[in-house]
Amino acid sequence: MSGLVLLSGAAGRIGTWLRGGLPERGWALRSLDVVPVPDVRPGEEQVVADVTDLAAMTDAARGASALVHMAGISGESTWPAISHANIEGTYCALEAARLAGVPRVVLAGSNHATGYTPRPDGGLLREVDAPPRPDTYYGVSKVAMEGLGSLYVDRYGLDVVCLRIGSALAEPASTRHLSTWLSPADAVSLVDAALTAPSPGFSVVWGVSANTRNWWDLSAARALGYEPQDDAEVYAEALLEVHGEPDLTDPVHGRVGGEYTTAEFDAEQFTA
Ligand SMILES: NC(=O)c1ccc[n+]([C@@H]2O[C@H](COP(=O)([O-])OP(=O)(O)OC[C@H]3O[C@@H](n4cnc5c(N)ncnc54)[C@H](O)[C@@H]3O)[C@@H](O)[C@H]2O)c1
């Protein structure tokens, strides 16, 4: 399958990876961000707009076969900032898709929607066994994202795939990332699977690579057609030499949201 994808947050980290990888998989891109996207490629359309501007989003969505919504604040911040960019922004993305007749939306959710969920006592954690348990205002916005996505499937018949992304980084930078890493190439594969899976309805899947130390179950993502290729274990020796083996009783390793669930990590440290 291929078609035109409206990509919000196109100037960001994951947006940049997708701009590199999705065209090779046959997707044409309309790249939207609140800042200009650098190095626009031949054939790529560019829109500078705020995702909370419903009229601009609806205009941008016209003619697209899917919307990949990556725009927003990508970590903890103040409630006014998070609720506006991430909750209002997700509403506008979905509502614009509905108004413009775009049948499928892929949402950049987060593990932090379920951050306080403890590591299971052996075995892998399925998405269905990790209901909303946000660790931050940011996590709350990702719970709202899953709720809005579900609503737009049930009420309006859209297909919505919400990716509970782990740690999307060029390389793992901590021992937690040995379990939570999503590589650039696998991020492209995951979004491509979410775009091409036949009639997913509403689907919530973890977004991580094929890490040896994964404890989030990838069955649901694989059922969409996701075939991860990368494994953070190739970085393990260097990271373990510096940081030592993870202590699984430490919340950083024993809860989905890692350090976001620790006492030191509180929204009060964030200013607008
Ligand atoms: N990087 C990760 O490890 C990770 C993990 C879990 C979830 N996610 C989610 O994935 C998405 C992309 O993450 P990223 O790492 O690329 O983030 P990023 O911060 O690099 O990029 C976000 C982009 O969104 C744009 N943006 C912000 N507010 C906007 C607005 N109101 N209107 C239009 N554009 C706006 C920014 O300009 C930026 O280019 C985010 O929603 C983030 O919460 C990322």
Coordinates of C-alpha atoms in Angstrom, one line a residue, residues 4-216:
L4 CA 0.1 10.5 0.8
V5 CA 0.9 10.7 4.5
L6 CA 0.4 13.9 6.5
L7 CA 3.3 13.8 9.0
S8 CA 3.0 16.1 12.0
G9 CA 6.1 16.9 14.0
A10 CA 8.1 16.3 10.9
A11 CA 11.0 18.5 12.1
G12 CA 11.5 16.5 15.3
R13 CA 13.7 13.5 15.9
I14 CA 11.3 10.7 14.9
G15 CA 9.7 12.9 12.2
T16 CA 13.2 13.3 10.7
W17 CA 13.7 9.5 10.7
L18 CA 10.3 9.0 9.1
R19 CA 11.0 11.6 6.4
G20 CA 14.1 9.6 5.6
G21 CA 12.5 6.1 5.6
L22 CA 8.8 6.3 4.6
P23 CA 9.4 7.5 1.0
E24 CA 11.6 4.4 0.4
R25 CA 8.5 2.4 1.3
G26 CA 6.4 4.1 -1.2
W27 CA 4.8 6.9 0.9
A28 CA 4.5 10.4 -0.4
L29 CA 4.9 13.0 2.5
R30 CA 3.3 16.2 3.4
S31 CA 5.5 17.3 6.3
L32 CA 3.9 19.6 8.9
D33 CA 5.6 21.2 11.9
V34 CA 5.3 24.5 13.8
V35 CA 8.8 25.2 12.6
P36 CA 10.0 24.9 9.0
V37 CA 11.3 21.4 8.1
P38 CA 14.9 21.6 7.1
D39 CA 16.2 20.2 3.8
V40 CA 12.8 19.5 2.1
R41 CA 13.3 16.6 -0.3
P42 CA 12.1 16.5 -3.9
G43 CA 8.5 15.6 -4.0
E44 CA 8.0 16.3 -0.3
E45 CA 5.3 18.9 0.6
Q46 CA 5.8 21.2 3.5
V47 CA 3.3 22.9 5.8
V48 CA 4.2 25.2 8.6
A49 CA 1.3 25.1 11.1
D50 CA 0.4 24.5 14.7
V51 CA -1.4 21.2 15.4
T52 CA -3.8 23.0 17.7
D53 CA -5.0 25.1 14.7
L54 CA -8.0 22.9 13.6
A55 CA -8.6 24.8 10.4
A56 CA -5.0 24.6 9.3
M57 CA -4.9 20.9 10.2
T58 CA -8.0 20.2 8.3
D59 CA -6.7 22.0 5.2
A60 CA -3.4 20.1 5.6
A61 CA -5.2 16.8 5.9
R62 CA -7.2 17.1 2.6
G63 CA -6.2 14.4 0.1
A64 CA -4.1 12.4 2.5
S65 CA -4.6 8.7 2.9
A66 CA -3.2 8.7 6.5
L67 CA -2.1 11.0 9.2
V68 CA 1.0 10.2 11.3
H69 CA 0.8 12.4 14.4
M70 CA 4.2 12.9 16.0
A71 CA 3.9 16.6 16.9
G72 CA 3.8 17.6 20.5
I73 CA 5.9 18.1 23.7
S74 CA 8.0 15.0 23.9
G75 CA 8.6 14.9 27.6
E76 CA 7.4 16.3 30.9
S77 CA 6.4 19.9 31.1
T78 CA 3.9 22.1 32.9
W79 CA 0.2 21.2 32.8
P80 CA -0.8 24.3 30.6
A81 CA 1.9 23.4 28.0
I82 CA 1.2 19.7 28.0
S83 CA -2.6 19.9 27.9
H84 CA -2.5 22.4 25.1
A85 CA 0.1 20.9 22.7
N86 CA -0.6 17.3 23.5
I87 CA -4.2 16.9 24.4
E88 CA -5.7 19.8 22.3
G89 CA -3.2 18.9 19.6
T90 CA -4.3 15.2 19.5
Y91 CA -7.9 16.2 19.4
C92 CA -7.2 18.6 16.5
A93 CA -5.3 15.9 14.6
L94 CA -8.1 13.3 14.9
E95 CA -10.8 15.8 14.2
A96 CA -9.0 17.2 11.2
A97 CA -8.6 13.6 9.9
R98 CA -12.4 13.0 10.3
L99 CA -13.3 16.3 8.7
A100 CA -11.0 15.8 5.8
G101 CA -12.0 12.2 5.3
V102 CA -8.6 10.7 6.2
P103 CA -9.3 7.1 7.2
R104 CA -6.3 6.2 9.2
V105 CA -4.3 7.9 12.0
V106 CA -1.1 6.7 13.6
L107 CA -0.5 8.3 17.0
A108 CA 2.8 8.8 18.9
G109 CA 1.8 7.4 22.2
S110 CA 4.2 6.6 25.0
N111 CA 5.1 4.0 27.6
H112 CA 4.6 6.8 30.1
A113 CA 0.8 6.4 29.7
T114 CA 1.4 3.3 31.8
G115 CA 4.5 4.4 33.6
Y116 CA 3.7 3.1 37.1
T117 CA 3.0 -0.4 35.9
P118 CA 5.4 -2.8 37.5
R119 CA 7.6 -5.2 35.7
P120 CA 5.9 -8.6 35.7
D121 CA 7.3 -11.4 37.8
G122 CA 8.8 -13.1 34.8
G123 CA 7.3 -13.1 31.3
L124 CA 6.4 -10.3 29.0
L125 CA 4.0 -7.5 29.6
R126 CA 1.1 -7.3 27.1
E127 CA -0.5 -3.9 26.4
V128 CA -3.9 -5.2 27.6
D129 CA -2.3 -5.9 31.0
A130 CA -1.0 -2.4 31.2
P131 CA -4.1 -0.1 31.5
P132 CA -3.7 3.6 32.0
R133 CA -1.3 4.4 34.8
P134 CA 0.4 7.6 33.8
D135 CA 3.6 8.7 35.5
T136 CA 3.5 12.5 34.6
Y137 CA 1.3 15.1 33.0
Y138 CA 3.0 14.0 29.8
G139 CA 1.8 10.5 30.5
V140 CA -1.7 11.8 31.2
S141 CA -1.6 13.4 27.7
K142 CA -0.7 10.0 26.2
V143 CA -3.6 8.4 28.1
A144 CA -5.9 11.1 26.7
M145 CA -4.4 10.3 23.3
E146 CA -5.4 6.6 23.6
G147 CA -8.8 7.6 24.8
L148 CA -9.3 10.0 21.9
G149 CA -8.1 7.5 19.4
S150 CA -10.5 4.9 20.8
L151 CA -13.4 7.4 20.5
Y152 CA -12.6 8.2 16.9
V153 CA -12.6 4.5 16.0
D154 CA -15.9 3.7 17.8
R155 CA -17.8 6.9 16.9
Y156 CA -16.5 7.7 13.5
G157 CA -15.1 4.5 12.1
L158 CA -11.5 5.6 11.7
D159 CA -8.6 3.2 11.9
V160 CA -6.3 4.4 14.7
V161 CA -3.0 2.8 15.8
C162 CA -1.4 4.2 18.9
L163 CA 2.2 3.4 19.4
R164 CA 3.4 3.2 23.0
I165 CA 6.9 4.2 22.1
G166 CA 9.8 3.3 24.4
S167 CA 13.1 5.2 24.0
A168 CA 13.5 6.4 20.4
L169 CA 17.1 7.3 20.2
A170 CA 19.9 6.9 17.7
E171 CA 21.6 4.6 20.2
P172 CA 20.8 3.4 23.7
A173 CA 22.3 5.7 26.3
S174 CA 21.5 4.0 29.6
T175 CA 21.0 0.4 30.8
R176 CA 17.2 1.0 30.9
H177 CA 17.4 1.6 27.2
L178 CA 18.7 -2.0 26.8
S179 CA 15.0 -2.9 27.3
T180 CA 13.2 0.1 25.9
W181 CA 15.2 1.2 22.8
L182 CA 13.4 1.8 19.5
S183 CA 16.0 2.2 16.8
P184 CA 15.5 4.7 13.9
A185 CA 15.1 1.9 11.3
D186 CA 12.6 0.0 13.5
A187 CA 10.6 3.2 14.1
V188 CA 10.2 3.5 10.3
S189 CA 9.2 -0.2 10.1
L190 CA 6.7 0.2 13.0
V191 CA 5.0 3.2 11.5
D192 CA 4.9 1.6 8.1
A193 CA 3.2 -1.5 9.6
A194 CA 0.7 0.8 11.4
L195 CA 0.0 2.4 8.0
T196 CA -0.4 -0.8 6.1
A197 CA -2.0 -3.3 8.5
P198 CA -5.5 -4.2 7.1
S199 CA -8.3 -2.7 9.1
P200 CA -6.6 -2.5 12.5
G201 CA -9.6 -0.7 14.1
F202 CA -8.2 0.6 17.4
S203 CA -4.9 -0.9 18.2
V204 CA -2.4 0.0 21.0
V205 CA 1.1 -1.5 20.6
W206 CA 4.5 -1.1 22.3
G207 CA 7.1 0.5 20.2
V208 CA 10.5 -1.1 20.9
S209 CA 13.1 -2.9 18.9
A210 CA 13.8 -6.6 19.1
N211 CA 15.9 -6.1 22.3
T212 CA 17.2 -9.2 24.0
R213 CA 16.2 -7.5 27.3
N214 CA 12.6 -6.5 26.3
W215 CA 10.0 -7.1 28.9
W216 CA 7.2 -5.5 26.8

